[in-house]
Amino acid sequence: MEQQGQGGQEAKPKKSLSLNVVSSKEHRGFGAGSIDLSQVSPVIIDGDTAIIDVGAMHAKSKIEKGIKFSANKEDVPNGRKCWIVWIAVDRNEEGSLYGGATACEMLIDTEARRGWKLLADHVNRLDYAIKRRFMLDGLDAEEKAALKKLLVEHNQEWWDRSSDTLKQALEA
Protein backbone atom coordinates (compact mmCIF):
# COMPACT_ATOMS: atom_id res chain seq x y z
CA MET A 1 0.00 0.00 0.00
CA GLU A 2 1.44 3.38 -1.00
CA GLN A 3 1.69 6.12 1.56
CA GLN A 4 0.19 9.38 0.56
CA GLY A 5 1.15 12.78 1.88
CA GLN A 6 -0.90 15.94 2.05
CA GLY A 7 -3.06 16.62 -1.00
CA GLY A 8 -2.90 12.98 -2.18
CA GLN A 9 0.76 13.21 -3.17
CA GLU A 10 2.97 10.20 -2.66
CA ALA A 11 4.99 10.54 0.59
CA LYS A 12 8.77 10.47 0.25
CA PRO A 13 10.63 7.86 2.32
CA LYS A 14 12.47 9.32 5.32
CA LYS A 15 16.24 9.58 4.98
CA SER A 16 18.40 8.09 7.70
CA LEU A 17 20.26 10.47 10.01
CA SER A 18 23.84 11.07 8.93
CA LEU A 19 26.50 13.64 9.62
CA ASN A 20 28.70 14.92 6.82
CA VAL A 21 32.28 15.08 8.02
CA VAL A 22 34.95 17.26 6.43
CA SER A 23 38.34 15.59 6.23
CA SER A 24 41.66 15.97 4.46
CA LYS A 25 40.69 13.22 1.99
CA GLU A 26 39.52 14.20 -1.45
CA HIS A 27 35.75 14.64 -1.54
CA ARG A 28 34.12 12.39 -4.12
CA GLY A 29 30.61 13.73 -4.48
CA PHE A 30 27.53 14.26 -2.36
CA GLY A 31 27.50 12.36 0.91
CA ALA A 32 31.11 11.19 0.63
CA GLY A 33 32.71 10.95 4.06
CA SER A 34 29.41 10.82 5.94
CA ILE A 35 29.12 9.00 9.24
CA ASP A 36 26.02 6.97 9.98
CA LEU A 37 24.77 7.78 13.49
CA SER A 38 21.97 5.22 13.38
CA GLN A 39 24.02 2.81 15.53
CA VAL A 40 24.63 5.36 18.33
CA SER A 41 22.25 6.04 21.19
CA PRO A 42 22.52 8.63 23.93
CA VAL A 43 21.87 7.55 27.50
CA ILE A 44 21.18 10.11 30.22
CA ILE A 45 22.34 9.30 33.74
CA ASP A 46 20.77 11.42 36.46
CA GLY A 47 21.68 10.11 39.91
CA ASP A 48 20.84 6.42 40.13
CA THR A 49 18.69 6.46 36.97
CA ALA A 50 19.82 5.78 33.42
CA ILE A 51 17.47 6.15 30.44
CA ILE A 52 17.83 6.16 26.68
CA ASP A 53 16.85 9.64 25.51
CA VAL A 54 17.30 10.17 21.76
CA GLY A 55 16.60 13.88 22.23
CA ALA A 56 20.12 14.18 23.64
CA MET A 57 21.47 13.67 20.12
CA HIS A 58 20.45 17.31 19.50
CA ALA A 59 20.80 18.62 23.09
CA LYS A 60 17.05 18.22 23.62
CA SER A 61 16.91 15.47 26.23
CA LYS A 62 14.30 15.75 28.96
CA ILE A 63 16.81 17.21 31.43
CA GLU A 64 18.32 19.65 28.89
CA LYS A 65 15.05 21.23 27.71
CA GLY A 66 14.60 24.78 28.95
CA ILE A 67 18.16 24.97 30.31
CA LYS A 68 20.52 27.76 29.28
CA PHE A 69 24.01 26.28 29.09
CA SER A 70 27.29 27.98 29.89
CA ALA A 71 30.87 26.85 29.35
CA ASN A 72 31.73 28.17 32.85
CA LYS A 73 31.13 25.82 35.78
CA GLU A 74 30.98 28.81 38.13
CA ASP A 75 27.70 29.87 36.46
CA VAL A 76 25.99 26.76 37.89
CA PRO A 77 26.97 26.63 41.59
CA ASN A 78 23.92 24.54 42.59
CA GLY A 79 23.97 22.16 39.62
CA ARG A 80 23.63 18.43 40.05
CA LYS A 81 25.95 16.16 38.11
CA CYS A 82 24.36 14.37 35.15
CA TRP A 83 25.90 12.47 32.25
CA ILE A 84 25.31 11.81 28.59
CA VAL A 85 26.77 8.44 27.67
CA TRP A 86 27.17 7.75 23.96
CA ILE A 87 26.60 4.04 23.30
CA ALA A 88 27.68 2.60 19.94
CA VAL A 89 26.22 -0.73 18.86
CA ASP A 90 28.55 -2.94 16.85
CA ARG A 91 28.20 -6.34 15.24
CA ASN A 92 30.42 -9.41 15.06
CA GLU A 93 29.86 -12.89 13.67
CA GLU A 94 27.76 -13.82 16.72
CA GLY A 95 25.48 -10.75 16.57
CA SER A 96 25.11 -7.24 17.96
CA LEU A 97 26.99 -5.95 21.00
CA TYR A 98 27.83 -2.72 22.82
CA GLY A 99 30.95 -1.67 20.92
CA GLY A 100 31.75 1.78 22.33
CA ALA A 101 30.70 3.87 25.34
CA THR A 102 31.88 7.33 26.38
CA ALA A 103 30.56 9.54 29.19
CA CYS A 104 30.26 13.35 29.15
CA GLU A 105 29.63 15.30 32.34
CA MET A 106 27.03 18.06 32.68
CA LEU A 107 25.76 20.15 35.58
CA ILE A 108 22.03 20.90 35.63
CA ASP A 109 20.23 23.35 37.93
CA THR A 110 16.59 22.77 37.00
CA GLU A 111 15.24 25.42 39.37
CA ALA A 112 17.52 28.19 38.03
CA ARG A 113 17.22 26.80 34.47
CA ARG A 114 21.01 26.90 34.12
CA GLY A 115 23.49 24.26 33.09
CA TRP A 116 27.14 23.62 32.30
CA LYS A 117 28.63 21.43 29.62
CA LEU A 118 31.49 21.59 27.17
CA LEU A 119 30.06 21.05 23.69
CA ALA A 120 33.47 20.24 22.18
CA ASP A 121 33.94 17.47 24.77
CA HIS A 122 30.50 16.03 23.95
CA VAL A 123 31.31 16.00 20.21
CA ASN A 124 34.73 14.42 20.78
CA ARG A 125 33.29 11.76 23.09
CA LEU A 126 30.58 10.95 20.52
CA ASP A 127 33.36 10.49 17.97
CA TYR A 128 35.29 8.23 20.38
CA ALA A 129 32.21 6.03 20.91
CA ILE A 130 31.74 5.73 17.14
CA LYS A 131 35.41 4.67 16.96
CA ARG A 132 34.60 1.91 19.47
CA ARG A 133 36.36 3.33 22.50
CA PHE A 134 35.35 3.08 26.15
CA MET A 135 35.72 6.17 28.37
CA LEU A 136 33.63 5.77 31.52
CA ASP A 137 36.16 6.58 34.24
CA GLY A 138 34.34 9.71 35.49
CA LEU A 139 31.23 7.77 36.56
CA ASP A 140 30.85 6.96 40.26
CA ALA A 141 29.73 3.54 41.52
CA GLU A 142 26.03 4.47 41.58
CA GLU A 143 26.16 5.87 38.03
CA LYS A 144 28.08 2.82 36.74
CA ALA A 145 25.49 0.51 38.31
CA ALA A 146 22.64 2.46 36.69
CA LEU A 147 24.28 2.29 33.25
CA LYS A 148 25.09 -1.41 33.58
CA LYS A 149 21.50 -2.15 34.67
CA LEU A 150 20.11 -0.27 31.65
CA LEU A 151 22.42 -2.00 29.17
CA VAL A 152 21.73 -5.48 30.56
CA GLU A 153 17.96 -4.92 30.73
CA HIS A 154 17.87 -3.36 27.25
CA ASN A 155 19.48 -6.45 25.68
CA GLN A 156 21.12 -9.20 27.72
CA GLU A 157 22.56 -10.89 24.61
CA TRP A 158 24.28 -7.68 23.50
CA TRP A 159 25.74 -7.33 27.00
CA ASP A 160 26.96 -10.94 27.00
CA ARG A 161 28.74 -10.43 23.64
CA SER A 162 30.30 -7.10 24.69
CA SER A 163 34.00 -6.81 25.50
CA ASP A 164 35.47 -7.38 28.93
CA THR A 165 36.74 -3.79 28.73
CA LEU A 166 33.16 -2.49 29.01
CA LYS A 167 32.21 -4.98 31.72
CA GLN A 168 35.27 -4.12 33.83
CA ALA A 169 34.69 -0.38 33.34
CA LEU A 170 31.21 -0.74 34.84
CA GLU A 171 32.23 -2.76 37.87
CA ALA A 172 31.53 -0.69 40.99
mmCIF file with all atom_site columns, C-alpha atoms in Angstrom:
data_model
loop_
_atom_site.group_PDB
_atom_site.id
_atom_site.type_symbol
_atom_site.label_atom_id
_atom_site.label_alt_id
_atom_site.label_comp_id
_atom_site.label_asym_id
_atom_site.label_entity_id
_atom_site.label_seq_id
_atom_site.pdbx_PDB_ins_code
_atom_site.Cartn_x
_atom_site.Cartn_y
_atom_site.Cartn_z
_atom_site.occupancy
_atom_site.B_iso_or_equiv
_atom_site.pdbx_formal_charge
_atom_site.auth_seq_id
_atom_site.auth_comp_id
_atom_site.auth_asym_id
_atom_site.auth_atom_id
_atom_site.pdbx_PDB_model_num
ATOM 1   C CA . MET A 1 1   ? 0.000  0.000   0.000  1.00 0.00 ? 1   MET A CA 1
ATOM 2   C CA . GLU A 1 2   ? 1.438  3.377   -1.004 1.00 0.00 ? 2   GLU A CA 1
ATOM 3   C CA . GLN A 1 3   ? 1.691  6.120   1.563  1.00 0.00 ? 3   GLN A CA 1
ATOM 4   C CA . GLN A 1 4   ? 0.193  9.385   0.559  1.00 0.00 ? 4   GLN A CA 1
ATOM 5   C CA . GLY A 1 5   ? 1.149  12.780  1.878  1.00 0.00 ? 5   GLY A CA 1
ATOM 6   C CA . GLN A 1 6   ? -0.900 15.936  2.051  1.00 0.00 ? 6   GLN A CA 1
ATOM 7   C CA . GLY A 1 7   ? -3.059 16.619  -0.999 1.00 0.00 ? 7   GLY A CA 1
ATOM 8   C CA . GLY A 1 8   ? -2.904 12.983  -2.178 1.00 0.00 ? 8   GLY A CA 1
ATOM 9   C CA . GLN A 1 9   ? 0.763  13.210  -3.173 1.00 0.00 ? 9   GLN A CA 1
ATOM 10  C CA . GLU A 1 10  ? 2.973  10.196  -2.660 1.00 0.00 ? 10  GLU A CA 1
ATOM 11  C CA . ALA A 1 11  ? 4.992  10.535  0.587  1.00 0.00 ? 11  ALA A CA 1
ATOM 12  C CA . LYS A 1 12  ? 8.773  10.471  0.253  1.00 0.00 ? 12  LYS A CA 1
ATOM 13  C CA . PRO A 1 13  ? 10.628 7.865   2.324  1.00 0.00 ? 13  PRO A CA 1
ATOM 14  C CA . LYS A 1 14  ? 12.468 9.316   5.323  1.00 0.00 ? 14  LYS A CA 1
ATOM 15  C CA . LYS A 1 15  ? 16.236 9.580   4.982  1.00 0.00 ? 15  LYS A CA 1
ATOM 16  C CA . SER A 1 16  ? 18.399 8.091   7.700  1.00 0.00 ? 16  SER A CA 1
ATOM 17  C CA . LEU A 1 17  ? 20.258 10.466  10.005 1.00 0.00 ? 17  LEU A CA 1
ATOM 18  C CA . SER A 1 18  ? 23.844 11.069  8.935  1.00 0.00 ? 18  SER A CA 1
ATOM 19  C CA . LEU A 1 19  ? 26.498 13.640  9.622  1.00 0.00 ? 19  LEU A CA 1
ATOM 20  C CA . ASN A 1 20  ? 28.699 14.917  6.821  1.00 0.00 ? 20  ASN A CA 1
ATOM 21  C CA . VAL A 1 21  ? 32.280 15.084  8.024  1.00 0.00 ? 21  VAL A CA 1
ATOM 22  C CA . VAL A 1 22  ? 34.955 17.264  6.435  1.00 0.00 ? 22  VAL A CA 1
ATOM 23  C CA . SER A 1 23  ? 38.340 15.593  6.231  1.00 0.00 ? 23  SER A CA 1
ATOM 24  C CA . SER A 1 24  ? 41.657 15.973  4.456  1.00 0.00 ? 24  SER A CA 1
ATOM 25  C CA . LYS A 1 25  ? 40.689 13.225  1.994  1.00 0.00 ? 25  LYS A CA 1
ATOM 26  C CA . GLU A 1 26  ? 39.518 14.200  -1.447 1.00 0.00 ? 26  GLU A CA 1
ATOM 27  C CA . HIS A 1 27  ? 35.748 14.641  -1.538 1.00 0.00 ? 27  HIS A CA 1
ATOM 28  C CA . ARG A 1 28  ? 34.117 12.390  -4.120 1.00 0.00 ? 28  ARG A CA 1
ATOM 29  C CA . GLY A 1 29  ? 30.611 13.726  -4.482 1.00 0.00 ? 29  GLY A CA 1
ATOM 30  C CA . PHE A 1 30  ? 27.528 14.262  -2.362 1.00 0.00 ? 30  PHE A CA 1
ATOM 31  C CA . GLY A 1 31  ? 27.501 12.359  0.914  1.00 0.00 ? 31  GLY A CA 1
ATOM 32  C CA . ALA A 1 32  ? 31.106 11.189  0.634  1.00 0.00 ? 32  ALA A CA 1
ATOM 33  C CA . GLY A 1 33  ? 32.712 10.946  4.058  1.00 0.00 ? 33  GLY A CA 1
ATOM 34  C CA . SER A 1 34  ? 29.407 10.817  5.940  1.00 0.00 ? 34  SER A CA 1
ATOM 35  C CA . ILE A 1 35  ? 29.117 8.997   9.244  1.00 0.00 ? 35  ILE A CA 1
ATOM 36  C CA . ASP A 1 36  ? 26.016 6.974   9.979  1.00 0.00 ? 36  ASP A CA 1
ATOM 37  C CA . LEU A 1 37  ? 24.772 7.782   13.491 1.00 0.00 ? 37  LEU A CA 1
ATOM 38  C CA . SER A 1 38  ? 21.968 5.217   13.377 1.00 0.00 ? 38  SER A CA 1
ATOM 39  C CA . GLN A 1 39  ? 24.019 2.807   15.531 1.00 0.00 ? 39  GLN A CA 1
ATOM 40  C CA . VAL A 1 40  ? 24.632 5.355   18.326 1.00 0.00 ? 40  VAL A CA 1
ATOM 41  C CA . SER A 1 41  ? 22.247 6.039   21.186 1.00 0.00 ? 41  SER A CA 1
ATOM 42  C CA . PRO A 1 42  ? 22.522 8.630   23.932 1.00 0.00 ? 42  PRO A CA 1
ATOM 43  C CA . VAL A 1 43  ? 21.866 7.546   27.500 1.00 0.00 ? 43  VAL A CA 1
ATOM 44  C CA . ILE A 1 44  ? 21.176 10.108  30.217 1.00 0.00 ? 44  ILE A CA 1
ATOM 45  C CA . ILE A 1 45  ? 22.341 9.296   33.745 1.00 0.00 ? 45  ILE A CA 1
ATOM 46  C CA . ASP A 1 46  ? 20.767 11.415  36.463 1.00 0.00 ? 46  ASP A CA 1
ATOM 47  C CA . GLY A 1 47  ? 21.681 10.107  39.915 1.00 0.00 ? 47  GLY A CA 1
ATOM 48  C CA . ASP A 1 48  ? 20.840 6.421   40.127 1.00 0.00 ? 48  ASP A CA 1
ATOM 49  C CA . THR A 1 49  ? 18.685 6.459   36.969 1.00 0.00 ? 49  THR A CA 1
ATOM 50  C CA . ALA A 1 50  ? 19.825 5.777   33.417 1.00 0.00 ? 50  ALA A CA 1
ATOM 51  C CA . ILE A 1 51  ? 17.474 6.146   30.443 1.00 0.00 ? 51  ILE A CA 1
ATOM 52  C CA . ILE A 1 52  ? 17.832 6.156   26.683 1.00 0.00 ? 52  ILE A CA 1
ATOM 53  C CA . ASP A 1 53  ? 16.851 9.641   25.505 1.00 0.00 ? 53  ASP A CA 1
ATOM 54  C CA . VAL A 1 54  ? 17.303 10.165  21.756 1.00 0.00 ? 54  VAL A CA 1
ATOM 55  C CA . GLY A 1 55  ? 16.602 13.881  22.231 1.00 0.00 ? 55  GLY A CA 1
ATOM 56  C CA . ALA A 1 56  ? 20.122 14.179  23.642 1.00 0.00 ? 56  ALA A CA 1
ATOM 57  C CA . MET A 1 57  ? 21.469 13.672  20.116 1.00 0.00 ? 57  MET A CA 1
ATOM 58  C CA . HIS A 1 58  ? 20.448 17.311  19.496 1.00 0.00 ? 58  HIS A CA 1
ATOM 59  C CA . ALA A 1 59  ? 20.803 18.619  23.093 1.00 0.00 ? 59  ALA A CA 1
ATOM 60  C CA . LYS A 1 60  ? 17.052 18.215  23.623 1.00 0.00 ? 60  LYS A CA 1
ATOM 61  C CA . SER A 1 61  ? 16.908 15.470  26.226 1.00 0.00 ? 61  SER A CA 1
ATOM 62  C CA . LYS A 1 62  ? 14.302 15.746  28.958 1.00 0.00 ? 62  LYS A CA 1
ATOM 63  C CA . ILE A 1 63  ? 16.809 17.211  31.430 1.00 0.00 ? 63  ILE A CA 1
ATOM 64  C CA . GLU A 1 64  ? 18.323 19.653  28.886 1.00 0.00 ? 64  GLU A CA 1
ATOM 65  C CA . LYS A 1 65  ? 15.050 21.232  27.708 1.00 0.00 ? 65  LYS A CA 1
ATOM 66  C CA . GLY A 1 66  ? 14.596 24.783  28.953 1.00 0.00 ? 66  GLY A CA 1
ATOM 67  C CA . ILE A 1 67  ? 18.156 24.967  30.308 1.00 0.00 ? 67  ILE A CA 1
ATOM 68  C CA . LYS A 1 68  ? 20.517 27.761  29.281 1.00 0.00 ? 68  LYS A CA 1
ATOM 69  C CA . PHE A 1 69  ? 24.014 26.277  29.090 1.00 0.00 ? 69  PHE A CA 1
ATOM 70  C CA . SER A 1 70  ? 27.292 27.979  29.888 1.00 0.00 ? 70  SER A CA 1
ATOM 71  C CA . ALA A 1 71  ? 30.868 26.851  29.351 1.00 0.00 ? 71  ALA A CA 1
ATOM 72  C CA . ASN A 1 72  ? 31.733 28.171  32.853 1.00 0.00 ? 72  ASN A CA 1
ATOM 73  C CA . LYS A 1 73  ? 31.126 25.823  35.782 1.00 0.00 ? 73  LYS A CA 1
ATOM 74  C CA . GLU A 1 74  ? 30.982 28.815  38.131 1.00 0.00 ? 74  GLU A CA 1
ATOM 75  C CA . ASP A 1 75  ? 27.696 29.873  36.456 1.00 0.00 ? 75  ASP A CA 1
ATOM 76  C CA . VAL A 1 76  ? 25.993 26.762  37.886 1.00 0.00 ? 76  VAL A CA 1
ATOM 77  C CA . PRO A 1 77  ? 26.971 26.626  41.587 1.00 0.00 ? 77  PRO A CA 1
ATOM 78  C CA . ASN A 1 78  ? 23.917 24.542  42.587 1.00 0.00 ? 78  ASN A CA 1
ATOM 79  C CA . GLY A 1 79  ? 23.974 22.159  39.622 1.00 0.00 ? 79  GLY A CA 1
ATOM 80  C CA . ARG A 1 80  ? 23.625 18.425  40.047 1.00 0.00 ? 80  ARG A CA 1
ATOM 81  C CA . LYS A 1 81  ? 25.954 16.156  38.111 1.00 0.00 ? 81  LYS A CA 1
ATOM 82  C CA . CYS A 1 82  ? 24.364 14.371  35.146 1.00 0.00 ? 82  CYS A CA 1
ATOM 83  C CA . TRP A 1 83  ? 25.905 12.472  32.251 1.00 0.00 ? 83  TRP A CA 1
ATOM 84  C CA . ILE A 1 84  ? 25.309 11.811  28.590 1.00 0.00 ? 84  ILE A CA 1
ATOM 85  C CA . VAL A 1 85  ? 26.766 8.440   27.666 1.00 0.00 ? 85  VAL A CA 1
ATOM 86  C CA . TRP A 1 86  ? 27.173 7.750   23.962 1.00 0.00 ? 86  TRP A CA 1
ATOM 87  C CA . ILE A 1 87  ? 26.600 4.038   23.299 1.00 0.00 ? 87  ILE A CA 1
ATOM 88  C CA . ALA A 1 88  ? 27.676 2.601   19.936 1.00 0.00 ? 88  ALA A CA 1
ATOM 89  C CA . VAL A 1 89  ? 26.223 -0.732  18.863 1.00 0.00 ? 89  VAL A CA 1
ATOM 90  C CA . ASP A 1 90  ? 28.547 -2.937  16.845 1.00 0.00 ? 90  ASP A CA 1
ATOM 91  C CA . ARG A 1 91  ? 28.196 -6.341  15.241 1.00 0.00 ? 91  ARG A CA 1
ATOM 92  C CA . ASN A 1 92  ? 30.417 -9.405  15.065 1.00 0.00 ? 92  ASN A CA 1
ATOM 93  C CA . GLU A 1 93  ? 29.864 -12.891 13.666 1.00 0.00 ? 93  GLU A CA 1
ATOM 94  C CA . GLU A 1 94  ? 27.756 -13.824 16.716 1.00 0.00 ? 94  GLU A CA 1
ATOM 95  C CA . GLY A 1 95  ? 25.482 -10.751 16.566 1.00 0.00 ? 95  GLY A CA 1
ATOM 96  C CA . SER A 1 96  ? 25.109 -7.235  17.956 1.00 0.00 ? 96  SER A CA 1
ATOM 97  C CA . LEU A 1 97  ? 26.991 -5.947  20.997 1.00 0.00 ? 97  LEU A CA 1
ATOM 98  C CA . TYR A 1 98  ? 27.826 -2.721  22.820 1.00 0.00 ? 98  TYR A CA 1
ATOM 99  C CA . GLY A 1 99  ? 30.946 -1.674  20.916 1.00 0.00 ? 99  GLY A CA 1
ATOM 100 C CA . GLY A 1 100 ? 31.750 1.777   22.329 1.00 0.00 ? 100 GLY A CA 1
ATOM 101 C CA . ALA A 1 101 ? 30.704 3.870   25.336 1.00 0.00 ? 101 ALA A CA 1
ATOM 102 C CA . THR A 1 102 ? 31.875 7.325   26.384 1.00 0.00 ? 102 THR A CA 1
ATOM 103 C CA . ALA A 1 103 ? 30.564 9.538   29.187 1.00 0.00 ? 103 ALA A CA 1
ATOM 104 C CA . CYS A 1 104 ? 30.255 13.352  29.146 1.00 0.00 ? 104 CYS A CA 1
ATOM 105 C CA . GLU A 1 105 ? 29.626 15.296  32.337 1.00 0.00 ? 105 GLU A CA 1
ATOM 106 C CA . MET A 1 106 ? 27.026 18.063  32.676 1.00 0.00 ? 106 MET A CA 1
ATOM 107 C CA . LEU A 1 107 ? 25.759 20.152  35.576 1.00 0.00 ? 107 LEU A CA 1
ATOM 108 C CA . ILE A 1 108 ? 22.026 20.900  35.632 1.00 0.00 ? 108 ILE A CA 1
ATOM 109 C CA . ASP A 1 109 ? 20.229 23.347  37.927 1.00 0.00 ? 109 ASP A CA 1
ATOM 110 C CA . THR A 1 110 ? 16.585 22.767  36.995 1.00 0.00 ? 110 THR A CA 1
ATOM 111 C CA . GLU A 1 111 ? 15.236 25.421  39.374 1.00 0.00 ? 111 GLU A CA 1
ATOM 112 C CA . ALA A 1 112 ? 17.518 28.189  38.031 1.00 0.00 ? 112 ALA A CA 1
ATOM 113 C CA . ARG A 1 113 ? 17.217 26.796  34.473 1.00 0.00 ? 113 ARG A CA 1
ATOM 114 C CA . ARG A 1 114 ? 21.006 26.902  34.118 1.00 0.00 ? 114 ARG A CA 1
ATOM 115 C CA . GLY A 1 115 ? 23.487 24.263  33.088 1.00 0.00 ? 115 GLY A CA 1
ATOM 116 C CA . TRP A 1 116 ? 27.135 23.621  32.299 1.00 0.00 ? 116 TRP A CA 1
ATOM 117 C CA . LYS A 1 117 ? 28.629 21.433  29.620 1.00 0.00 ? 117 LYS A CA 1
ATOM 118 C CA . LEU A 1 118 ? 31.486 21.589  27.167 1.00 0.00 ? 118 LEU A CA 1
ATOM 119 C CA . LEU A 1 119 ? 30.064 21.049  23.694 1.00 0.00 ? 119 LEU A CA 1
ATOM 120 C CA . ALA A 1 120 ? 33.468 20.239  22.184 1.00 0.00 ? 120 ALA A CA 1
ATOM 121 C CA . ASP A 1 121 ? 33.936 17.472  24.773 1.00 0.00 ? 121 ASP A CA 1
ATOM 122 C CA . HIS A 1 122 ? 30.505 16.033  23.945 1.00 0.00 ? 122 HIS A CA 1
ATOM 123 C CA . VAL A 1 123 ? 31.309 16.004  20.213 1.00 0.00 ? 123 VAL A CA 1
ATOM 124 C CA . ASN A 1 124 ? 34.728 14.418  20.778 1.00 0.00 ? 124 ASN A CA 1
ATOM 125 C CA . ARG A 1 125 ? 33.292 11.763  23.086 1.00 0.00 ? 125 ARG A CA 1
ATOM 126 C CA . LEU A 1 126 ? 30.576 10.954  20.519 1.00 0.00 ? 126 LEU A CA 1
ATOM 127 C CA . ASP A 1 127 ? 33.358 10.487  17.967 1.00 0.00 ? 127 ASP A CA 1
ATOM 128 C CA . TYR A 1 128 ? 35.290 8.233   20.377 1.00 0.00 ? 128 TYR A CA 1
ATOM 129 C CA . ALA A 1 129 ? 32.213 6.032   20.905 1.00 0.00 ? 129 ALA A CA 1
ATOM 130 C CA . ILE A 1 130 ? 31.744 5.729   17.141 1.00 0.00 ? 130 ILE A CA 1
ATOM 131 C CA . LYS A 1 131 ? 35.409 4.674   16.960 1.00 0.00 ? 131 LYS A CA 1
ATOM 132 C CA . ARG A 1 132 ? 34.605 1.907   19.470 1.00 0.00 ? 132 ARG A CA 1
ATOM 133 C CA . ARG A 1 133 ? 36.365 3.329   22.499 1.00 0.00 ? 133 ARG A CA 1
ATOM 134 C CA . PHE A 1 134 ? 35.353 3.084   26.152 1.00 0.00 ? 134 PHE A CA 1
ATOM 135 C CA . MET A 1 135 ? 35.722 6.173   28.370 1.00 0.00 ? 135 MET A CA 1
ATOM 136 C CA . LEU A 1 136 ? 33.629 5.767   31.518 1.00 0.00 ? 136 LEU A CA 1
ATOM 137 C CA . ASP A 1 137 ? 36.160 6.584   34.242 1.00 0.00 ? 137 ASP A CA 1
ATOM 138 C CA . GLY A 1 138 ? 34.335 9.708   35.491 1.00 0.00 ? 138 GLY A CA 1
ATOM 139 C CA . LEU A 1 139 ? 31.230 7.774   36.560 1.00 0.00 ? 139 LEU A CA 1
ATOM 140 C CA . ASP A 1 140 ? 30.851 6.964   40.262 1.00 0.00 ? 140 ASP A CA 1
ATOM 141 C CA . ALA A 1 141 ? 29.730 3.542   41.525 1.00 0.00 ? 141 ALA A CA 1
ATOM 142 C CA . GLU A 1 142 ? 26.027 4.467   41.579 1.00 0.00 ? 142 GLU A CA 1
ATOM 143 C CA . GLU A 1 143 ? 26.160 5.865   38.026 1.00 0.00 ? 143 GLU A CA 1
ATOM 144 C CA . LYS A 1 144 ? 28.077 2.819   36.740 1.00 0.00 ? 144 LYS A CA 1
ATOM 145 C CA . ALA A 1 145 ? 25.492 0.506   38.311 1.00 0.00 ? 145 ALA A CA 1
ATOM 146 C CA . ALA A 1 146 ? 22.636 2.462   36.685 1.00 0.00 ? 146 ALA A CA 1
ATOM 147 C CA . LEU A 1 147 ? 24.280 2.293   33.250 1.00 0.00 ? 147 LEU A CA 1
ATOM 148 C CA . LYS A 1 148 ? 25.087 -1.409  33.575 1.00 0.00 ? 148 LYS A CA 1
ATOM 149 C CA . LYS A 1 149 ? 21.502 -2.147  34.667 1.00 0.00 ? 149 LYS A CA 1
ATOM 150 C CA . LEU A 1 150 ? 20.107 -0.274  31.651 1.00 0.00 ? 150 LEU A CA 1
ATOM 151 C CA . LEU A 1 151 ? 22.422 -2.004  29.165 1.00 0.00 ? 151 LEU A CA 1
ATOM 152 C CA . VAL A 1 152 ? 21.726 -5.480  30.563 1.00 0.00 ? 152 VAL A CA 1
ATOM 153 C CA . GLU A 1 153 ? 17.955 -4.922  30.726 1.00 0.00 ? 153 GLU A CA 1
ATOM 154 C CA . HIS A 1 154 ? 17.874 -3.364  27.254 1.00 0.00 ? 154 HIS A CA 1
ATOM 155 C CA . ASN A 1 155 ? 19.485 -6.446  25.679 1.00 0.00 ? 155 ASN A CA 1
ATOM 156 C CA . GLN A 1 156 ? 21.117 -9.202  27.722 1.00 0.00 ? 156 GLN A CA 1
ATOM 157 C CA . GLU A 1 157 ? 22.564 -10.893 24.613 1.00 0.00 ? 157 GLU A CA 1
ATOM 158 C CA . TRP A 1 158 ? 24.283 -7.682  23.499 1.00 0.00 ? 158 TRP A CA 1
ATOM 159 C CA . TRP A 1 159 ? 25.742 -7.332  26.995 1.00 0.00 ? 159 TRP A CA 1
ATOM 160 C CA . ASP A 1 160 ? 26.961 -10.936 26.997 1.00 0.00 ? 160 ASP A CA 1
ATOM 161 C CA . ARG A 1 161 ? 28.741 -10.435 23.644 1.00 0.00 ? 161 ARG A CA 1
ATOM 162 C CA . SER A 1 162 ? 30.302 -7.095  24.689 1.00 0.00 ? 162 SER A CA 1
ATOM 163 C CA . SER A 1 163 ? 33.996 -6.810  25.496 1.00 0.00 ? 163 SER A CA 1
ATOM 164 C CA . ASP A 1 164 ? 35.474 -7.378  28.927 1.00 0.00 ? 164 ASP A CA 1
ATOM 165 C CA . THR A 1 165 ? 36.743 -3.787  28.726 1.00 0.00 ? 165 THR A CA 1
ATOM 166 C CA . LEU A 1 166 ? 33.160 -2.492  29.015 1.00 0.00 ? 166 LEU A CA 1
ATOM 167 C CA . LYS A 1 167 ? 32.207 -4.985  31.719 1.00 0.00 ? 167 LYS A CA 1
ATOM 168 C CA . GLN A 1 168 ? 35.273 -4.123  33.830 1.00 0.00 ? 168 GLN A CA 1
ATOM 169 C CA . ALA A 1 169 ? 34.693 -0.384  33.341 1.00 0.00 ? 169 ALA A CA 1
ATOM 170 C CA . LEU A 1 170 ? 31.207 -0.745  34.836 1.00 0.00 ? 170 LEU A CA 1
ATOM 171 C CA . GLU A 1 171 ? 32.235 -2.761  37.875 1.00 0.00 ? 171 GLU A CA 1
ATOM 172 C CA . ALA A 1 172 ? 31.532 -0.687  40.993 1.00 0.00 ? 172 ALA A CA 1
#
